[in-house]
Amino acid sequence: RKKMELLLLLIICQCTINSVKTHSLSKPNIILLMADDLGIGDLGCYGNRTLRTPNIDRLAVEGVTLTQHIAAAPLCTPSRAAFLTGRYPIRSGMAAFSRVGVFLFSASSGGLPSEEITFSKLLKQKGYATALIGKWHLGMNCESRNDFCHHPHSHGFDYFYGLPVTNFRDCKPGQGSVFLKGVQKALVIPVQLIGIAFVSLAILRYIGLLKVPFQALGYFLLTVTISLVVLIFFFYHFRHLNCFLMRDYQIIQQPLSYENLTERLTKEAMQFIGRNTDSPFLLVLSYLHVHTALYASENFKGKSKHGLYGDAVEEMDWSVGQVLDVLEKHNLSDKTLVYFTSDQGAHVEEISSAGEVHGGYNGIYKGGKSTNWEGGIRVPGLLRWPGVVQAGAYIDAPTSNMDIFPTIVKLADAQLPSDRIIDGHDLLPLLQGKVTQSKHEFLFHYCNAYLNAVRWHPGNSESVWKVFFFTPNFSPEDSNGCYDSHVCFCHGGFITRHDPPLLFDLSRDPEEKVPLTPETESRFYEILRVVHQAVDNHTRSLHAVPNQLSWANLLWKPWLQLCCSSLFQSCYCDYESGGSALEVHSG
C-alpha cells in the first residue's frame, strides 16, 4: 500500500511539473524592442568596445544572441511590414517599384493593407492587451483624414503613442533636410523648361505665328504658379505637417518636440506594463533612435565617445534598462519574452552639415541601410526569457525578423493563418537548443520590389552561399556607400547587373570581399542552378497585389493631412504638458 501511495505521489508531482512547464510556455508577455538604423557593430554584445550598452548586453548574457539575424528588407517601411506580418513585403504590396521605398509624408494614402494579418491582431484575439509606442511608418489614412485605415488601431494595437511616419532631419530645426537638395535638383530643369516654353509661346503669339489666346497663356502661367506655391508651402511647413506625436487618434504635439522624448516613450512603455501586470500583454517599443535627426536628453548629451550618435545609442540602452527593471519590479521577468533588434543596418552615409558622423557602425560587414550587402540587413537579434530560452547561447544559423510572427503567435496559443504563405518560422526550437538547423534553407533579399540576392544554407553543409543578381554602384567608387545620393537605389544606372551572378560563401567570407568563380569554387554552376530553381519556386508563390508605394500612394494629399488646429494656423498644438488633445477627425 505504501508503494502504491508513493507511486501515486510521484505521478501527481510529475503531472504538476508538466502543468507548470506547459503554463510557463503558454501566453507569456511579449516585449519587442526595435531600434531604427542601429548598426550591429554598435552594441557591446556584438563586439563594440567603446559604446556603453550594458542593458542591451544583459539581454545577451541572460538570453540568446542570433549572429546571422536578417532584416527582410534594408529600408524601414518594408522591413517593418515584414516584421508585423511574417511575410516578405512584396506579398503585401509594401515594396516599391519606384525609386522611393518608404513613406515620406503623413498625408500619403498608401500603407499596410487591412487584409494583412499582423501578430498584434492575432494576439489581441487571444486576450492580449496590445500597444505600439514609438515609430509606426506604415501609413495612416486611405481616402479621408478620419478613416485611419492604416492606423495601428486598425492592425490590432489597442494603444498607440508615437509618430505616424518617422524621424527626419527636417523634423529638427538646424539639422538640415533630406529633401531640399533632391527637390532643388528635380525642380531646376523643369522650371527652366517651363519658363523657356512660356516666353517662347508669348513671343510667337506676339509676332503672330501662333494663334493662342492670351487667356490660355494666363491659365498656363497661373497653374504653374499655384503648383510652385503649394510645393514651396509644403516644404516650408514640412515639420508641422509630418513630424507630430499622436496618442491613439489624437494629435498631442505638432510639431514634435525632442525634449525628453525618449524619456516620454519609456514612461509610456512602463505605464503600459504597470496597467497589465495581471493579464498577458504585447508591447512593441519602436525607438526613434538612432535615425536622424539625432537627439539625446541632457543626461546623455556629450557623455559618449562617439558624439551625438553615441549619446543616442547610450540613451536607448538606458531605456531598455528601465523596461527590464519594471518587469523585475512586478515579478514579470520569468513570464516575459523580450526581443531586441533593429529594422535594418546602420545608415553609413549619414554625415551632418558640420561633417560629424551621424550614422552607425556595421562591424566587419559591407555596406549599410538601403543595400543587401550584409551591413544593410544583418541586424542584432537578442531574445531573453529566463527559464525557457538558453542563457548565454549563440545561434549562427540564418534567422529572420519575419520569424517573430510565428514564434509569438504560437506562444499565444493562436493559429497561424492558413489562407496565405507565412515566410517566417518558429524560433523556439532553436532558442531552446532542441534543434541547431534553421528552417530557412533560402532567404530572398529584395531591394524595393526587385529580387537582389538569395541566401542558401544547405542542410548538410556549413557553407552559407549568397548570390547577387545586381549590386549598387557606390559613390565614390572606392567608398562603402552611396554618399552622392545619400542612399543607394535599386534600378537603372544606380546598379550593376551580374551575369553570371556574384557568388560568396559567407561562412568563409562574411565581409563579402572576394566573389567566387568557377576556378575558385568547383560547385559554382551547381550552386547557381539550385538558387535559380529556388527563385523560380519563390516567384511562382507570389501574387499580384496593389502597390502601396506607387507614386499615387506616396504623394502628399492635402485632404488627408492631419492637423490639430488648421493649415492656416500652421498645424500647431502642444498638449503634452497639459490640457486635452483635439480629436483630429472632428475638424
Coordinates of C-alpha atoms in Angstrom, one line a residue:
R1 CA 0.0 0.0 0.0
K2 CA 2.9 2.4 0.9
K3 CA 4.4 1.7 -2.6
M4 CA 1.1 2.5 -4.2
E5 CA 0.8 5.8 -2.3
L6 CA 4.4 6.7 -3.2
L7 CA 3.8 5.9 -6.9
L8 CA 0.6 8.0 -6.9
L9 CA 2.5 10.8 -5.3
L10 CA 5.2 10.6 -7.9
I11 CA 2.6 10.7 -10.7
I12 CA 0.9 13.7 -9.1
C13 CA 4.3 15.5 -8.8
Q14 CA 5.2 14.8 -12.4
C15 CA 1.8 16.0 -13.6
T16 CA 2.2 19.1 -11.6
I17 CA 5.7 19.7 -13.1
N18 CA 4.4 19.2 -16.6
S19 CA 1.5 21.5 -15.9
V20 CA 3.9 24.2 -14.7
K21 CA 6.1 23.8 -17.8
T22 CA 3.0 24.0 -20.1
H23 CA 1.7 27.0 -18.2
S24 CA 5.1 28.7 -18.4
L25 CA 5.1 28.3 -22.2
S26 CA 1.5 29.4 -22.6
K27 CA 0.6 33.1 -23.2
P28 CA 3.8 34.8 -21.9
N29 CA 4.0 38.6 -22.0
I30 CA 5.8 39.7 -25.2
I31 CA 8.1 42.8 -25.4
L32 CA 9.5 43.6 -28.8
L33 CA 12.2 46.4 -28.8
M34 CA 13.1 47.8 -32.2
A35 CA 15.8 50.3 -32.8
D36 CA 15.9 52.4 -36.0
D37 CA 19.1 52.3 -38.2
L38 CA 21.2 50.7 -35.5
G39 CA 24.4 49.0 -36.7
I40 CA 25.1 45.5 -35.5
G41 CA 28.6 46.8 -34.5
D42 CA 27.2 49.4 -32.2
L43 CA 26.5 47.0 -29.3
G44 CA 28.9 45.6 -26.8
C45 CA 27.4 42.1 -27.1
Y46 CA 28.3 42.2 -30.9
G47 CA 31.9 43.4 -30.3
N48 CA 31.8 47.1 -29.7
R49 CA 34.3 48.2 -27.1
T50 CA 33.7 52.0 -26.9
L51 CA 29.9 52.4 -26.7
R52 CA 28.3 51.6 -23.4
T53 CA 25.3 49.3 -23.8
P54 CA 25.1 47.3 -20.5
N55 CA 21.4 46.8 -20.5
I56 CA 21.1 45.5 -24.1
D57 CA 24.2 43.4 -23.4
R58 CA 22.4 42.0 -20.4
L59 CA 19.8 40.5 -22.8
A60 CA 22.6 38.6 -24.5
V61 CA 24.1 37.3 -21.2
E62 CA 20.7 36.2 -20.0
G63 CA 19.3 35.0 -23.3
V64 CA 20.2 34.0 -26.9
T65 CA 22.3 36.0 -29.4
L66 CA 21.5 35.5 -33.0
T67 CA 24.6 36.1 -35.0
Q68 CA 23.0 35.9 -38.5
H69 CA 19.7 37.6 -37.9
I70 CA 18.4 39.1 -41.1
A71 CA 16.0 42.0 -41.8
A72 CA 13.6 41.2 -44.5
A73 CA 14.4 44.5 -46.2
P74 CA 17.1 47.1 -45.9
L75 CA 14.6 50.0 -45.5
C76 CA 12.2 51.0 -42.7
T77 CA 8.7 50.6 -44.2
P78 CA 9.1 47.2 -46.0
S79 CA 11.2 45.8 -43.1
R80 CA 8.5 46.7 -40.5
A81 CA 5.7 45.4 -42.7
A82 CA 7.5 42.0 -42.9
F83 CA 8.2 42.1 -39.2
L84 CA 4.5 42.5 -38.3
T85 CA 3.1 40.1 -40.9
G86 CA 5.8 37.4 -41.1
R87 CA 5.8 37.8 -44.9
Y88 CA 8.1 39.3 -47.5
P89 CA 6.9 42.8 -48.2
I90 CA 6.5 42.0 -51.9
R91 CA 3.5 39.9 -50.8
S92 CA 1.6 42.8 -49.2
G93 CA 2.4 45.4 -51.8
M94 CA 4.8 47.1 -49.3
A95 CA 7.8 47.1 -51.8
A96 CA 8.3 49.9 -54.2
F97 CA 8.9 49.7 -58.0
S98 CA 9.8 53.4 -58.0
R99 CA 13.0 54.9 -56.5
V100 CA 11.3 55.9 -53.2
G101 CA 11.0 52.8 -51.0
V102 CA 9.4 54.3 -47.8
F103 CA 6.6 56.6 -46.9
L104 CA 7.7 60.2 -46.6
F105 CA 4.5 62.1 -45.8
S106 CA 1.8 61.7 -43.1
A107 CA -0.8 62.5 -45.8
S108 CA 0.0 59.7 -48.2
S109 CA -2.7 57.2 -49.0
G110 CA -0.6 54.0 -49.0
G111 CA 0.0 51.8 -46.1
L112 CA -0.1 48.3 -44.7
P113 CA -3.3 46.8 -46.2
S114 CA -6.2 45.9 -43.9
E115 CA -6.2 42.5 -45.4
E116 CA -2.8 41.7 -43.9
I117 CA -2.9 39.8 -40.6
T118 CA -0.4 41.1 -38.1
F119 CA 0.7 39.3 -34.9
S120 CA -0.9 42.1 -32.9
K121 CA -4.3 41.2 -34.4
L122 CA -3.9 37.5 -33.5
L123 CA -2.7 38.2 -30.0
K124 CA -5.5 40.7 -29.4
Q125 CA -8.0 38.0 -30.3
K126 CA -6.4 35.8 -27.7
G127 CA -6.9 38.3 -24.9
Y128 CA -3.6 40.2 -25.0
A129 CA -3.5 43.9 -24.3
T130 CA -1.5 45.3 -27.2
A131 CA 0.4 48.6 -27.5
L132 CA 2.7 50.2 -30.0
I133 CA 4.9 53.0 -28.7
G134 CA 7.2 55.0 -30.9
K135 CA 7.6 54.9 -34.7
W136 CA 4.9 53.4 -36.9
H137 CA 5.8 54.3 -40.6
L138 CA 3.2 52.0 -42.2
G139 CA 0.6 54.6 -43.3
M140 CA -2.3 56.4 -41.7
N141 CA -5.4 57.2 -43.9
C142 CA -6.8 56.0 -47.3
E143 CA -9.5 58.2 -48.6
S144 CA -10.3 60.7 -45.9
R145 CA -8.5 62.3 -43.0
N146 CA -10.5 60.3 -40.5
D147 CA -10.7 56.8 -41.9
F148 CA -7.5 55.7 -40.2
C149 CA -7.4 52.6 -42.4
H150 CA -3.6 52.1 -41.8
H151 CA -3.5 53.3 -38.2
P152 CA -2.0 50.9 -35.6
H153 CA -5.6 50.5 -34.1
S154 CA -6.6 49.0 -37.5
H155 CA -3.8 46.4 -37.2
G156 CA -4.5 45.1 -33.7
F157 CA -2.9 47.6 -31.4
D158 CA -5.2 48.7 -28.5
Y159 CA -3.0 51.7 -27.7
F160 CA -0.7 53.9 -29.8
Y161 CA 1.6 56.6 -28.6
G162 CA 4.1 57.8 -31.2
L163 CA 5.0 59.1 -34.6
P164 CA 2.8 58.1 -37.6
V165 CA 5.7 58.5 -40.1
T166 CA 9.3 58.6 -39.0
N167 CA 12.1 60.8 -37.7
F168 CA 13.6 63.1 -40.4
R169 CA 16.4 65.6 -40.3
D170 CA 13.7 68.1 -41.4
C171 CA 11.8 67.4 -38.1
K172 CA 14.5 69.1 -36.0
P173 CA 15.5 72.7 -36.7
G174 CA 19.1 73.2 -37.6
Q175 CA 19.7 69.5 -38.7
G176 CA 19.4 70.1 -42.4
S177 CA 17.0 68.5 -44.9
V178 CA 16.8 65.1 -46.6
F179 CA 14.6 66.6 -49.3
L180 CA 15.9 70.1 -50.1
K181 CA 18.8 69.0 -52.3
G182 CA 16.7 66.5 -54.2
V183 CA 13.8 68.9 -54.7
Q184 CA 16.2 71.6 -55.9
K185 CA 17.8 69.2 -58.4
A186 CA 14.4 67.9 -59.5
L187 CA 12.9 71.4 -60.0
V188 CA 15.7 73.4 -61.6
I189 CA 15.4 71.9 -65.1
P190 CA 11.5 71.6 -65.2
V191 CA 11.2 75.3 -64.1
Q192 CA 13.7 76.4 -66.7
L193 CA 11.9 74.5 -69.4
I194 CA 8.5 75.8 -68.4
G195 CA 9.9 79.3 -68.3
I196 CA 11.5 79.0 -71.8
A197 CA 8.3 77.4 -73.1
F198 CA 6.1 80.2 -71.8
V199 CA 8.4 83.0 -73.1
S200 CA 8.6 81.3 -76.5
L201 CA 4.8 80.9 -76.7
A202 CA 4.3 84.5 -75.7
I203 CA 6.8 85.7 -78.4
L204 CA 5.3 83.6 -81.1
R205 CA 1.8 84.8 -80.1
Y206 CA 3.0 88.4 -80.1
I207 CA 4.6 88.2 -83.6
G208 CA 1.5 86.4 -84.9
L209 CA 3.0 83.0 -85.7
L210 CA 0.8 81.3 -83.0
K211 CA -2.9 81.7 -82.7
V212 CA -3.3 81.1 -78.9
P213 CA -5.5 83.3 -76.8
F214 CA -3.6 85.3 -74.2
Q215 CA -6.2 83.9 -71.7
A216 CA -4.8 80.4 -72.3
L217 CA -1.3 81.5 -71.6
G218 CA -2.6 83.2 -68.5
Y219 CA -4.2 80.0 -67.3
F220 CA -0.9 78.1 -68.0
L221 CA 1.1 80.6 -66.0
L222 CA -1.5 80.6 -63.2
T223 CA -1.4 76.8 -63.0
V224 CA 2.4 76.7 -62.8
T225 CA 2.5 79.4 -60.2
I226 CA -0.1 77.7 -58.0
S227 CA 1.8 74.4 -58.2
L228 CA 5.0 76.1 -57.2
V229 CA 3.3 77.9 -54.3
V230 CA 1.8 74.7 -53.0
L231 CA 5.2 72.9 -53.3
I232 CA 7.0 75.7 -51.5
F233 CA 4.3 75.9 -48.8
F234 CA 4.5 72.2 -48.2
F235 CA 8.3 72.0 -47.8
Y236 CA 8.4 75.3 -45.8
H237 CA 5.9 73.7 -43.4
F238 CA 7.2 70.1 -43.7
R239 CA 8.0 69.9 -39.9
H240 CA 4.5 70.9 -38.9
L241 CA 2.8 68.6 -41.4
N242 CA 4.8 65.4 -41.0
C243 CA 6.5 65.5 -37.6
F244 CA 3.9 65.1 -34.9
L245 CA 3.1 62.9 -31.9
M246 CA -0.2 61.0 -31.5
R247 CA -1.9 59.2 -28.7
D248 CA -4.4 56.8 -30.3
Y249 CA -6.4 59.0 -32.8
Q250 CA -5.4 62.3 -31.3
I251 CA -2.5 64.6 -32.1
I252 CA -1.0 65.8 -28.9
Q253 CA 2.1 67.6 -30.1
Q254 CA 2.5 69.2 -33.5
P255 CA 5.3 69.7 -34.4
L256 CA 7.2 67.1 -32.4
S257 CA 9.4 68.3 -29.6
Y258 CA 12.6 66.3 -29.0
E259 CA 12.9 67.5 -25.4
N260 CA 12.9 64.4 -23.1
L261 CA 11.4 62.4 -26.0
T262 CA 13.0 59.1 -25.2
E263 CA 12.0 59.6 -21.5
R264 CA 8.4 60.1 -22.6
L265 CA 8.4 57.0 -24.8
T266 CA 9.9 55.0 -22.0
K267 CA 7.5 56.3 -19.4
E268 CA 4.6 55.3 -21.7
A269 CA 6.0 51.8 -22.0
M270 CA 6.5 51.4 -18.3
Q271 CA 3.0 52.6 -17.6
F272 CA 1.5 50.2 -20.1
I273 CA 3.3 47.3 -18.4
G274 CA 2.1 48.6 -15.0
R275 CA -1.5 48.6 -16.2
N276 CA -1.3 45.0 -17.4
T277 CA 0.5 43.1 -14.7
D278 CA -2.4 40.6 -14.2
S279 CA -3.0 39.7 -17.9
P280 CA -0.9 38.9 -20.9
F281 CA 0.3 41.9 -22.9
L282 CA 2.2 42.6 -26.2
L283 CA 4.3 45.7 -26.2
V284 CA 6.1 46.9 -29.3
L285 CA 8.5 49.7 -28.3
S286 CA 9.7 51.2 -31.5
Y287 CA 12.5 53.6 -30.8
L288 CA 13.2 56.7 -32.9
H289 CA 16.9 56.2 -32.0
V290 CA 19.2 56.2 -34.0
H291 CA 17.6 57.5 -37.1
T292 CA 18.5 61.1 -37.9
A293 CA 17.7 63.7 -36.8
L294 CA 19.8 62.6 -33.8
Y295 CA 18.9 63.7 -30.4
A296 CA 19.7 62.9 -26.7
S297 CA 18.4 64.3 -23.4
E298 CA 20.6 66.4 -21.2
N299 CA 21.5 63.4 -19.0
F300 CA 23.2 61.7 -22.1
K301 CA 24.3 64.6 -24.3
G302 CA 28.1 64.8 -24.6
K303 CA 28.6 61.7 -22.5
S304 CA 29.7 59.0 -25.1
K305 CA 32.9 58.6 -27.0
H306 CA 31.1 58.8 -30.4
G307 CA 29.4 62.2 -30.4
L308 CA 25.6 62.7 -30.6
Y309 CA 25.2 59.3 -32.3
G310 CA 26.8 57.5 -29.4
D311 CA 24.8 59.6 -26.9
A312 CA 21.6 58.4 -28.6
V313 CA 22.7 54.8 -28.5
E314 CA 23.5 55.0 -24.8
E315 CA 20.2 56.7 -24.0
M316 CA 18.3 54.0 -25.8
D317 CA 20.2 51.4 -23.7
W318 CA 19.1 53.3 -20.6
S319 CA 15.5 53.0 -21.8
V320 CA 15.9 49.2 -22.3
G321 CA 17.2 49.0 -18.7
Q322 CA 14.1 50.9 -17.4
V323 CA 11.8 48.4 -19.2
L324 CA 13.8 45.4 -17.7
D325 CA 13.7 47.0 -14.3
V326 CA 9.9 47.5 -14.3
L327 CA 9.5 43.8 -15.3
E328 CA 11.5 42.8 -12.2
K329 CA 9.6 45.3 -10.0
H330 CA 6.3 43.5 -10.9
N331 CA 7.8 40.0 -10.9
L332 CA 7.2 39.6 -14.6
S333 CA 10.7 38.7 -15.9
D334 CA 10.1 35.0 -15.9
K335 CA 6.8 35.4 -17.6
T336 CA 8.0 37.7 -20.4
L337 CA 9.8 37.1 -23.7
V338 CA 11.9 40.1 -24.6
Y339 CA 13.3 40.6 -28.1
F340 CA 15.7 43.4 -29.3
T341 CA 16.6 44.2 -32.9
S342 CA 16.9 46.9 -35.5
D343 CA 14.8 47.4 -38.6
Q344 CA 17.9 47.4 -40.8
G345 CA 21.6 48.1 -40.7
A346 CA 23.3 51.5 -39.9
H347 CA 22.9 54.3 -42.4
V348 CA 26.6 54.8 -43.2
E349 CA 26.1 57.8 -45.5
E350 CA 24.6 59.9 -42.7
I351 CA 27.1 62.9 -42.3
S352 CA 25.9 66.1 -40.7
S353 CA 26.3 69.5 -42.4
A354 CA 29.2 70.1 -39.9
G355 CA 30.9 66.9 -41.0
E356 CA 30.1 64.8 -37.9
V357 CA 29.3 61.2 -38.5
H358 CA 25.6 60.6 -37.7
G359 CA 25.5 57.0 -39.0
G360 CA 26.3 53.9 -37.1
Y361 CA 28.8 51.0 -37.4
N362 CA 28.1 47.7 -39.1
G363 CA 31.2 46.0 -37.8
I364 CA 33.0 43.9 -40.4
Y365 CA 30.1 43.9 -42.7
K366 CA 30.0 45.7 -46.1
G367 CA 27.5 48.4 -47.0
G368 CA 24.6 49.6 -44.9
K369 CA 21.0 50.7 -44.9
S370 CA 19.3 50.5 -48.4
T371 CA 21.6 47.7 -49.6
N372 CA 21.5 43.9 -49.3
W373 CA 25.2 43.7 -48.5
E374 CA 25.4 42.2 -45.0
G375 CA 25.8 45.6 -43.4
G376 CA 22.4 46.6 -44.6
I377 CA 20.4 43.5 -43.4
R378 CA 22.4 41.7 -40.7
V379 CA 21.0 43.1 -37.5
P380 CA 21.1 42.5 -33.8
G381 CA 18.8 39.7 -32.6
L382 CA 18.6 39.1 -28.9
L383 CA 15.9 37.1 -27.1
R384 CA 15.6 36.6 -23.3
W385 CA 13.0 34.5 -21.4
P386 CA 14.5 33.2 -18.1
G387 CA 14.0 29.5 -17.6
V388 CA 12.7 28.9 -21.1
V389 CA 15.3 30.3 -23.5
Q390 CA 19.0 29.2 -23.1
A391 CA 21.1 31.8 -21.3
G392 CA 24.4 33.0 -22.9
A393 CA 23.8 30.9 -26.1
Y394 CA 24.8 31.9 -29.6
I395 CA 23.0 30.8 -32.7
D396 CA 24.8 31.1 -36.0
A397 CA 22.1 29.7 -38.3
P398 CA 20.3 32.2 -40.6
T399 CA 17.1 33.7 -38.9
S400 CA 14.8 36.5 -40.0
N401 CA 12.9 39.3 -38.4
M402 CA 9.9 37.6 -40.0
D403 CA 10.4 34.7 -37.6
I404 CA 9.0 36.7 -34.7
F405 CA 5.4 36.4 -36.2
P406 CA 5.1 32.6 -36.0
T407 CA 7.1 32.4 -32.8
I408 CA 4.8 34.7 -30.7
V409 CA 1.6 33.6 -32.4
K410 CA 2.3 30.0 -31.3
L411 CA 3.3 31.1 -27.8
A412 CA -0.1 32.9 -27.6
D413 CA -1.9 29.7 -28.5
A414 CA -3.2 31.4 -31.6
Q415 CA -3.4 29.7 -35.1
L416 CA -1.2 30.7 -38.0
P417 CA -3.3 32.0 -41.0
S418 CA -4.0 29.1 -43.4
D419 CA -5.0 31.3 -46.3
R420 CA -1.6 32.8 -47.0
I421 CA 2.1 32.0 -47.1
I422 CA 3.9 32.8 -43.9
D423 CA 7.6 33.2 -44.7
G424 CA 8.9 33.2 -41.1
H425 CA 9.5 30.1 -38.9
D426 CA 9.0 29.4 -35.2
L427 CA 12.3 30.2 -33.4
L428 CA 11.5 28.4 -30.1
P429 CA 13.1 25.1 -31.0
L430 CA 16.3 26.9 -31.9
L431 CA 16.2 29.1 -28.8
Q432 CA 15.7 26.1 -26.5
G433 CA 18.5 24.2 -28.2
K434 CA 16.2 21.4 -29.4
V435 CA 17.5 21.9 -33.0
T436 CA 20.6 23.5 -34.4
Q437 CA 19.5 23.9 -38.1
S438 CA 17.3 26.9 -39.1
K439 CA 14.3 26.1 -41.3
H440 CA 15.4 28.9 -43.6
E441 CA 17.1 26.9 -46.3
F442 CA 16.7 30.0 -48.6
L443 CA 16.2 33.7 -47.8
F444 CA 15.3 36.1 -50.6
H445 CA 16.7 39.6 -50.4
Y446 CA 14.7 42.3 -52.1
C447 CA 15.9 45.8 -53.0
N448 CA 12.5 47.5 -53.0
A449 CA 10.4 45.2 -55.3
Y450 CA 13.4 43.8 -57.2
L451 CA 14.9 40.5 -56.2
N452 CA 18.5 41.5 -55.5
A453 CA 20.1 38.4 -53.8
V454 CA 19.5 35.0 -52.4
R455 CA 21.0 33.3 -49.3
W456 CA 21.2 29.4 -49.4
H457 CA 22.1 27.4 -46.3
P458 CA 22.2 23.7 -47.3
G459 CA 21.2 21.3 -44.6
N460 CA 24.3 19.2 -45.0
S461 CA 26.8 22.0 -45.1
E462 CA 28.5 24.7 -43.0
S463 CA 28.5 27.0 -46.1
V464 CA 26.1 29.9 -46.4
W465 CA 26.0 30.8 -50.1
K466 CA 24.9 34.3 -51.2
V467 CA 24.1 35.1 -54.8
F468 CA 23.8 38.7 -56.1
F469 CA 22.0 39.4 -59.3
F470 CA 22.9 43.1 -59.2
T471 CA 24.8 45.3 -56.8
P472 CA 24.5 49.1 -56.1
N473 CA 27.1 51.4 -57.6
F474 CA 28.8 53.0 -54.6
S475 CA 29.7 56.7 -55.0
P476 CA 32.6 57.5 -54.7
E477 CA 33.5 54.1 -56.2
D478 CA 36.1 53.2 -53.6
S479 CA 33.7 54.1 -50.7
N480 CA 31.4 51.8 -48.6
G481 CA 28.1 53.5 -49.6
C482 CA 26.2 55.8 -52.0
Y483 CA 27.3 59.1 -50.5
D484 CA 26.5 61.2 -53.5
S485 CA 22.8 60.3 -53.4
H486 CA 22.6 59.7 -49.6
V487 CA 21.1 56.2 -50.1
C488 CA 21.6 53.5 -52.7
F489 CA 18.9 52.8 -55.3
C490 CA 17.7 49.6 -56.9
H491 CA 17.5 50.0 -60.7
G492 CA 18.7 51.8 -63.8
G493 CA 22.1 53.5 -63.8
F494 CA 22.3 53.1 -60.0
I495 CA 23.1 49.4 -60.2
T496 CA 25.4 46.9 -62.0
R497 CA 23.8 43.7 -63.1
H498 CA 25.9 40.5 -63.0
D499 CA 25.8 37.6 -65.4
P500 CA 26.7 35.2 -64.1
P501 CA 25.6 36.4 -60.6
L502 CA 28.2 37.2 -57.9
L503 CA 28.7 34.3 -55.5
F504 CA 30.0 34.5 -51.9
D505 CA 30.4 31.9 -49.2
L506 CA 29.5 33.9 -46.0
S507 CA 30.9 31.2 -43.8
R508 CA 34.4 31.9 -45.2
D509 CA 33.9 35.5 -46.4
P510 CA 31.4 37.3 -44.2
E511 CA 32.8 40.6 -45.4
E512 CA 31.8 39.8 -49.0
K513 CA 35.3 40.8 -50.2
V514 CA 36.1 38.2 -52.8
P515 CA 33.4 36.8 -55.2
L516 CA 33.9 33.2 -56.1
T517 CA 34.5 32.0 -59.6
P518 CA 34.3 28.6 -61.4
E519 CA 38.0 28.5 -60.9
T520 CA 37.9 29.0 -57.1
E521 CA 34.7 27.1 -56.4
S522 CA 34.2 23.8 -58.2
R523 CA 30.4 23.7 -57.5
F524 CA 29.9 27.3 -58.9
Y525 CA 27.4 26.4 -61.6
E526 CA 25.6 23.7 -59.4
I527 CA 25.1 26.3 -56.7
L528 CA 23.7 28.8 -59.2
R529 CA 21.4 26.1 -60.6
V530 CA 19.9 25.3 -57.2
V531 CA 19.5 29.0 -56.4
H532 CA 17.7 29.7 -59.7
Q533 CA 15.4 26.8 -59.1
A534 CA 14.6 28.3 -55.6
V535 CA 13.9 31.7 -57.2
D536 CA 11.5 30.1 -59.7
N537 CA 9.6 28.4 -56.9
H538 CA 9.5 31.5 -54.9
T539 CA 8.4 33.7 -57.8
R540 CA 5.5 31.2 -58.5
S541 CA 4.3 31.7 -55.0
L542 CA 3.8 35.5 -55.5
H543 CA 0.5 37.0 -56.5
A544 CA -0.3 40.5 -57.8
V545 CA -1.4 42.9 -55.1
P546 CA -2.0 46.7 -55.1
N547 CA 1.3 48.6 -54.9
Q548 CA 1.1 50.6 -51.7
L549 CA 4.3 52.5 -52.6
S550 CA 3.3 53.7 -56.0
W551 CA 3.7 57.4 -56.8
A552 CA -0.1 57.8 -56.5
N553 CA 0.1 56.4 -52.9
L554 CA 3.3 58.1 -51.9
L555 CA 2.4 61.7 -52.9
W556 CA 1.1 64.2 -50.4
K557 CA -2.7 64.7 -50.5
P558 CA -3.9 67.8 -48.7
W559 CA -7.3 66.3 -47.9
L560 CA -5.6 63.5 -45.9
Q561 CA -3.5 65.9 -43.8
L562 CA -3.9 65.5 -40.1
C563 CA -3.8 68.8 -38.3
C564 CA -4.6 69.7 -34.7
S565 CA -5.5 73.3 -35.5
S566 CA -5.8 74.2 -39.1
L567 CA -3.5 74.6 -42.1
F568 CA -3.8 78.3 -41.8
Q569 CA -2.7 78.2 -38.2
S570 CA 0.4 76.2 -39.3
C571 CA -0.9 73.0 -37.6
Y572 CA 0.4 73.9 -34.1
C573 CA -0.5 72.5 -30.7
D574 CA 1.2 71.1 -27.6
Y575 CA -1.0 69.1 -25.2
E576 CA 1.9 67.1 -23.7
S577 CA 2.3 69.5 -20.8
G578 CA -1.4 69.7 -20.0
G579 CA -4.9 70.3 -21.5
S580 CA -6.9 67.9 -23.6
A581 CA -5.9 66.9 -27.1
L582 CA -8.2 67.6 -30.1
E583 CA -9.8 64.8 -32.0
V584 CA -8.1 65.2 -35.4
H585 CA -11.2 63.8 -37.2
S586 CA -13.5 66.3 -35.6
G587 CA -12.5 69.4 -37.5

